[in-house]
């Protein structure tokens, strides 16, 4: 079949056997995410009509309560994942604690946990800048048949069986990995179908883009300041170009295609930076590594970090391998 005509649904079925526990459950799970992504995409596209349709807290003309989009996205993803008998627990940026999901027979037979940032960068919505969904999937480590526990969520990123993101941008794309490379699918909104548009995505080994919130410069550690100065120096292929959307998924997506580094360092104001290890950094790190890139907290591989709490933050340096390695050198 012509690659360009392959739908996400077809791709999931064709590649099911690649997965080590190939019972079809992971495929169903990705399908649930695909469905929720379409629903959220529809809502995100209407965001600019909020003055007409009503603000969060209002009731719209159909008598439905309007919700903030991040709350709504959270509900849609949880709803989609809850319905299939696959997921035993969900942790979300929008929820203080993890959610336990019972199988229909209440025997706790479901094997997977999902960690999700349902709408990352949501402060960008008001100004029509792209936002994203980030997801991370693990097999539970506690025995099937018992209730899911915090331990099932606090696994190092290297245990992830799949991870991905949806970018609601000029086009809506779903990009994911099950540990066999990274593939990107673009939504045709007219018919609501994702098509394989970016097979085998890879970060160029090096690049010319650095993405960091330079407004925080004075608060950064000296090593980070020095690396930023290095990016700006005139020598060889430098100075690099600076691009920062402030929407992790979009910044990452651009850098994966064009070559670049994304940084959210620690600072004198935030000792672990801003981004969350479990549902922002780990999934992006798995995608990066699967796409020949690299992700680090400055001196350690993100995927090796043993998490200690659900909403833990971590400094994040991610992108083209050579650029991340160079940044690490500066931080030694
Ligand atoms: P959020 O989870 O509250 O949306 O914050 C995460 C976002 C990332 O998408 C983005 O890269 C970063 O925050 C931008 O932060 P800042 O405005 O501090 O540069
Ligand atoms: Mg977020």
XYZ file of C-alpha atoms and ligand atoms in Angstrom:
352
model
C 0.000 0.000 0.000
C 1.161 3.534 -0.676
C 2.621 4.758 2.604
C 0.980 8.125 2.221
C -2.432 6.516 2.077
C -1.973 4.409 5.158
C -4.262 5.369 7.995
C -3.308 5.250 11.651
C -5.872 2.484 12.161
C -4.233 0.322 9.484
C -0.766 1.095 10.796
C -1.698 0.049 14.333
C -3.026 -3.314 13.139
C -0.075 -3.976 10.818
C 2.478 -3.243 13.506
C 0.779 -5.013 16.373
C 3.088 -8.022 16.156
C 6.160 -5.836 16.802
C 5.039 -5.461 20.351
C 6.366 -8.020 22.786
C 3.056 -8.721 24.534
C 1.121 -8.770 21.341
C -2.378 -9.396 22.611
C -3.873 -6.408 20.850
C -4.365 -4.527 24.114
C -1.786 -1.869 23.406
C -3.334 -1.369 19.971
C -6.723 -0.805 21.576
C -5.142 1.659 23.935
C -3.551 3.673 21.122
C -6.920 3.563 19.377
C -8.575 5.079 22.436
C -6.018 7.889 22.408
C -6.586 8.401 18.676
C -10.287 8.826 19.283
C -9.891 11.234 22.211
C -7.356 13.254 20.198
C -9.964 13.828 17.485
C -12.536 14.988 20.015
C -10.075 17.343 21.714
C -8.902 18.614 18.326
C -12.478 19.560 17.512
C -12.803 21.492 20.776
C -9.394 23.205 20.449
C -10.331 24.368 16.945
C -13.405 26.094 18.347
C -11.443 27.914 21.071
C -11.473 31.235 19.220
C -15.264 31.160 19.229
C -15.379 31.248 23.004
C -16.786 34.797 23.077
C -19.644 33.523 20.986
C -20.080 30.111 22.543
C -19.464 31.230 26.114
C -16.644 31.243 28.659
C -15.739 28.502 31.055
C -18.423 28.376 33.713
C -21.159 29.646 31.357
C -23.939 27.587 29.888
C -24.006 27.450 26.104
C -27.004 27.633 23.792
C -27.536 23.879 23.946
C -27.724 24.188 27.729
C -24.339 22.477 28.156
C -21.901 23.824 30.722
C -18.812 25.341 29.121
C -15.544 24.121 30.505
C -11.969 25.233 30.357
C -10.290 23.350 27.541
C -7.660 21.696 29.689
C -10.331 20.346 32.038
C -12.350 19.182 29.064
C -9.360 17.511 27.407
C -8.621 15.738 30.678
C -12.174 14.401 30.821
C -12.174 13.282 27.193
C -8.951 11.326 27.501
C -9.958 9.729 30.792
C -13.348 8.806 29.352
C -11.815 7.208 26.260
C -9.267 5.235 28.292
C -11.742 4.143 30.956
C -14.090 2.493 28.486
C -11.721 -0.154 27.174
C -10.806 -2.965 29.509
C -7.109 -2.261 29.326
C -6.111 0.541 31.674
C -6.020 0.001 35.444
C -4.929 3.514 36.360
C -4.442 7.007 35.005
C -2.311 9.853 36.304
C -2.819 13.299 34.829
C -1.379 16.775 35.190
C -4.945 17.839 35.931
C -5.447 15.423 38.859
C -3.693 15.614 42.243
C -3.793 11.852 42.702
C -3.900 8.904 40.328
C -7.254 7.449 39.296
C -7.988 3.758 39.781
C -9.972 2.078 37.038
C -11.641 -1.210 37.774
C -12.247 -3.813 35.102
C -15.926 -4.598 34.608
C -15.747 -7.694 36.803
C -13.982 -5.500 39.403
C -11.184 -8.048 39.437
C -8.440 -5.590 38.496
C -7.543 -7.517 35.352
C -6.387 -4.475 33.341
C -2.645 -4.333 32.819
C -1.642 -0.837 31.732
C -1.217 2.534 33.400
C -1.359 5.774 31.425
C 0.188 9.081 32.455
C -0.995 12.088 30.565
C -0.736 15.827 30.163
C -4.090 16.333 28.428
C -3.477 19.869 27.179
C 0.065 21.111 27.563
C 0.816 24.766 26.968
C -2.828 25.655 27.514
C -1.979 29.279 28.316
C -1.297 29.540 24.557
C -4.905 28.836 23.652
C -6.107 32.382 24.239
C -3.666 33.655 21.634
C -4.206 30.955 19.008
C -0.829 29.292 19.436
C -0.526 25.534 19.187
C -0.941 23.248 22.174
C -0.450 19.537 22.673
C -1.327 16.336 24.488
C 1.466 14.143 25.852
C 1.010 10.504 26.932
C 3.101 7.771 28.467
C 2.168 4.088 28.846
C 3.559 1.391 31.178
C 2.643 -2.128 32.128
C 1.763 -2.247 35.800
C 4.372 -3.845 38.048
C 2.063 -4.930 40.876
C 0.259 -8.224 40.209
C -2.865 -8.280 38.055
C -5.852 -8.979 40.285
C -4.815 -6.418 42.914
C -5.653 -2.693 42.940
C -3.210 -0.442 41.120
C -0.755 1.396 43.400
C 1.449 4.478 43.253
C 4.392 2.147 42.576
C 2.882 1.279 39.180
C 3.153 4.937 38.176
C 6.582 5.661 39.655
C 8.543 3.614 37.150
C 11.635 4.931 35.409
C 10.944 6.158 31.877
C 12.962 3.334 30.328
C 10.093 0.984 31.323
C 7.626 2.807 29.056
C 6.020 0.516 26.483
C 4.740 3.415 24.400
C 4.656 7.191 24.403
C 3.460 9.912 22.137
C 2.028 13.343 21.653
C -0.632 15.125 19.703
C 0.164 18.582 18.390
C -2.845 20.751 17.647
C -1.042 23.059 15.243
C -1.529 24.324 11.736
C -2.268 20.656 11.163
C -3.117 18.236 13.917
C -0.613 15.412 14.212
C -0.299 12.348 16.376
C 3.274 11.134 16.824
C 4.064 8.000 18.813
C 6.464 5.164 19.473
C 6.095 1.663 20.844
C 9.868 1.285 20.979
C 10.301 0.599 17.263
C 11.008 4.041 15.917
C 8.745 7.067 15.731
C 5.928 7.634 13.275
C 3.799 10.723 12.696
C 0.211 10.847 11.451
C -1.582 13.932 10.196
C -5.307 14.402 10.684
C -7.444 15.049 7.652
C -10.127 17.076 9.438
C -12.598 16.748 6.591
C -13.026 13.034 7.207
C -11.573 12.709 10.696
C -8.827 10.262 9.701
C -5.141 10.276 10.665
C -2.784 9.368 7.800
C 0.835 8.266 8.049
C 2.583 11.425 6.873
C 5.950 11.194 8.666
C 7.259 7.593 8.711
C 10.405 6.866 10.754
C 10.952 10.338 12.158
C 14.501 11.137 13.261
C 16.284 14.076 14.821
C 19.152 15.266 12.637
C 22.327 14.435 14.559
C 22.972 18.109 15.082
C 21.035 21.255 14.297
C 20.967 25.023 14.399
C 18.020 25.808 16.661
C 18.103 26.392 20.412
C 14.841 26.732 22.319
C 14.849 28.130 25.829
C 13.023 30.846 27.727
C 15.838 33.392 27.718
C 13.828 35.695 29.954
C 15.007 33.428 32.770
C 18.669 33.877 31.793
C 19.807 35.667 34.952
C 18.429 32.840 37.070
C 20.129 30.022 35.135
C 23.190 28.126 36.422
C 26.515 29.333 34.985
C 26.896 26.228 32.767
C 23.581 26.942 31.040
C 24.475 30.625 30.613
C 27.772 29.587 29.029
C 26.040 27.154 26.681
C 23.580 29.866 25.579
C 26.521 32.177 24.889
C 28.137 29.325 22.912
C 24.951 29.048 20.799
C 25.177 32.778 20.082
C 28.898 32.912 19.271
C 30.042 33.427 15.702
C 32.079 30.361 14.829
C 31.665 27.448 12.415
C 27.926 26.851 11.977
C 27.112 29.240 14.801
C 25.411 31.447 15.839
C 22.372 29.198 16.049
C 18.904 30.526 15.624
C 16.616 30.956 18.635
C 13.057 29.590 18.456
C 10.816 29.291 21.495
C 7.073 28.834 21.206
C 6.539 28.074 24.884
C 4.592 24.963 23.983
C 6.785 21.922 24.625
C 5.141 19.671 22.055
C 5.484 22.221 19.256
C 9.041 23.206 20.153
C 10.022 19.529 20.309
C 8.221 18.682 17.075
C 9.935 21.477 15.151
C 13.347 20.570 16.545
C 12.877 16.886 15.670
C 12.164 17.815 12.062
C 14.722 20.592 11.664
C 17.404 19.720 14.220
C 17.711 21.564 17.520
C 17.785 21.491 21.289
C 15.001 22.280 23.761
C 16.004 23.336 27.276
C 14.107 23.942 30.488
C 16.938 24.206 33.024
C 16.747 24.594 36.761
C 17.072 28.167 37.951
C 17.569 30.118 41.147
C 13.767 30.427 41.193
C 12.879 26.796 40.438
C 15.391 24.240 41.667
C 14.113 21.499 39.351
C 12.899 23.628 36.473
C 9.249 23.494 35.507
C 8.528 20.405 33.471
C 7.097 17.246 34.989
C 9.112 14.073 34.768
C 6.311 11.555 34.423
C 3.980 12.956 31.800
C 6.099 15.613 30.056
C 9.790 14.659 30.101
C 9.672 10.838 30.094
C 7.394 10.455 27.068
C 9.298 13.125 25.130
C 12.577 11.449 26.138
C 11.449 8.057 24.847
C 10.361 9.594 21.555
C 13.655 11.498 21.341
C 15.747 8.374 21.889
C 13.629 6.366 19.469
C 14.206 9.147 16.948
C 17.979 9.091 17.357
C 17.988 12.090 19.694
C 18.855 12.460 23.359
C 17.201 13.632 26.587
C 18.995 14.507 29.785
C 18.525 16.432 33.020
C 21.946 17.985 32.476
C 24.020 15.059 33.681
C 21.784 11.989 33.665
C 19.637 10.225 31.078
C 16.015 11.198 31.728
C 14.802 7.611 31.164
C 17.053 6.301 33.975
C 15.664 8.591 36.683
C 13.769 6.758 39.412
C 10.723 8.951 40.132
C 9.708 9.555 43.715
C 6.450 11.430 43.252
C 3.685 11.787 40.680
C 4.133 15.469 39.866
C 7.898 15.627 40.249
C 9.755 18.240 38.176
C 13.075 17.828 36.469
C 15.448 20.008 34.390
C 15.104 19.011 30.753
C 17.532 19.133 27.811
C 16.301 17.315 24.776
C 16.876 17.145 21.053
C 19.614 16.451 18.522
C 22.195 14.162 20.120
C 25.301 16.250 19.503
C 23.647 19.421 20.778
C 22.468 17.792 24.015
C 25.934 16.317 24.532
C 27.483 19.746 24.050
C 25.078 21.312 26.547
C 25.965 18.559 29.043
C 29.680 19.352 28.621
C 28.985 22.961 29.609
C 27.095 21.863 32.705
C 29.788 19.573 34.082
P 1.934 23.721 31.445
O 2.012 22.243 31.719
O 1.476 24.517 32.613
O 1.182 24.019 30.177
O 3.455 24.187 31.256
C 4.287 23.512 30.375
C 4.738 24.458 29.301
C 5.513 23.810 28.200
O 4.697 23.411 27.136
C 6.420 24.925 27.780
O 7.554 24.452 27.123
C 6.739 25.597 29.062
O 5.626 25.371 29.902
C 6.900 27.070 28.910
O 7.170 27.630 30.153
P 7.683 29.132 30.289
O 6.516 29.999 29.986
O 8.134 29.223 31.708
O 8.824 29.318 29.328
Mg 1.972 20.559 30.964
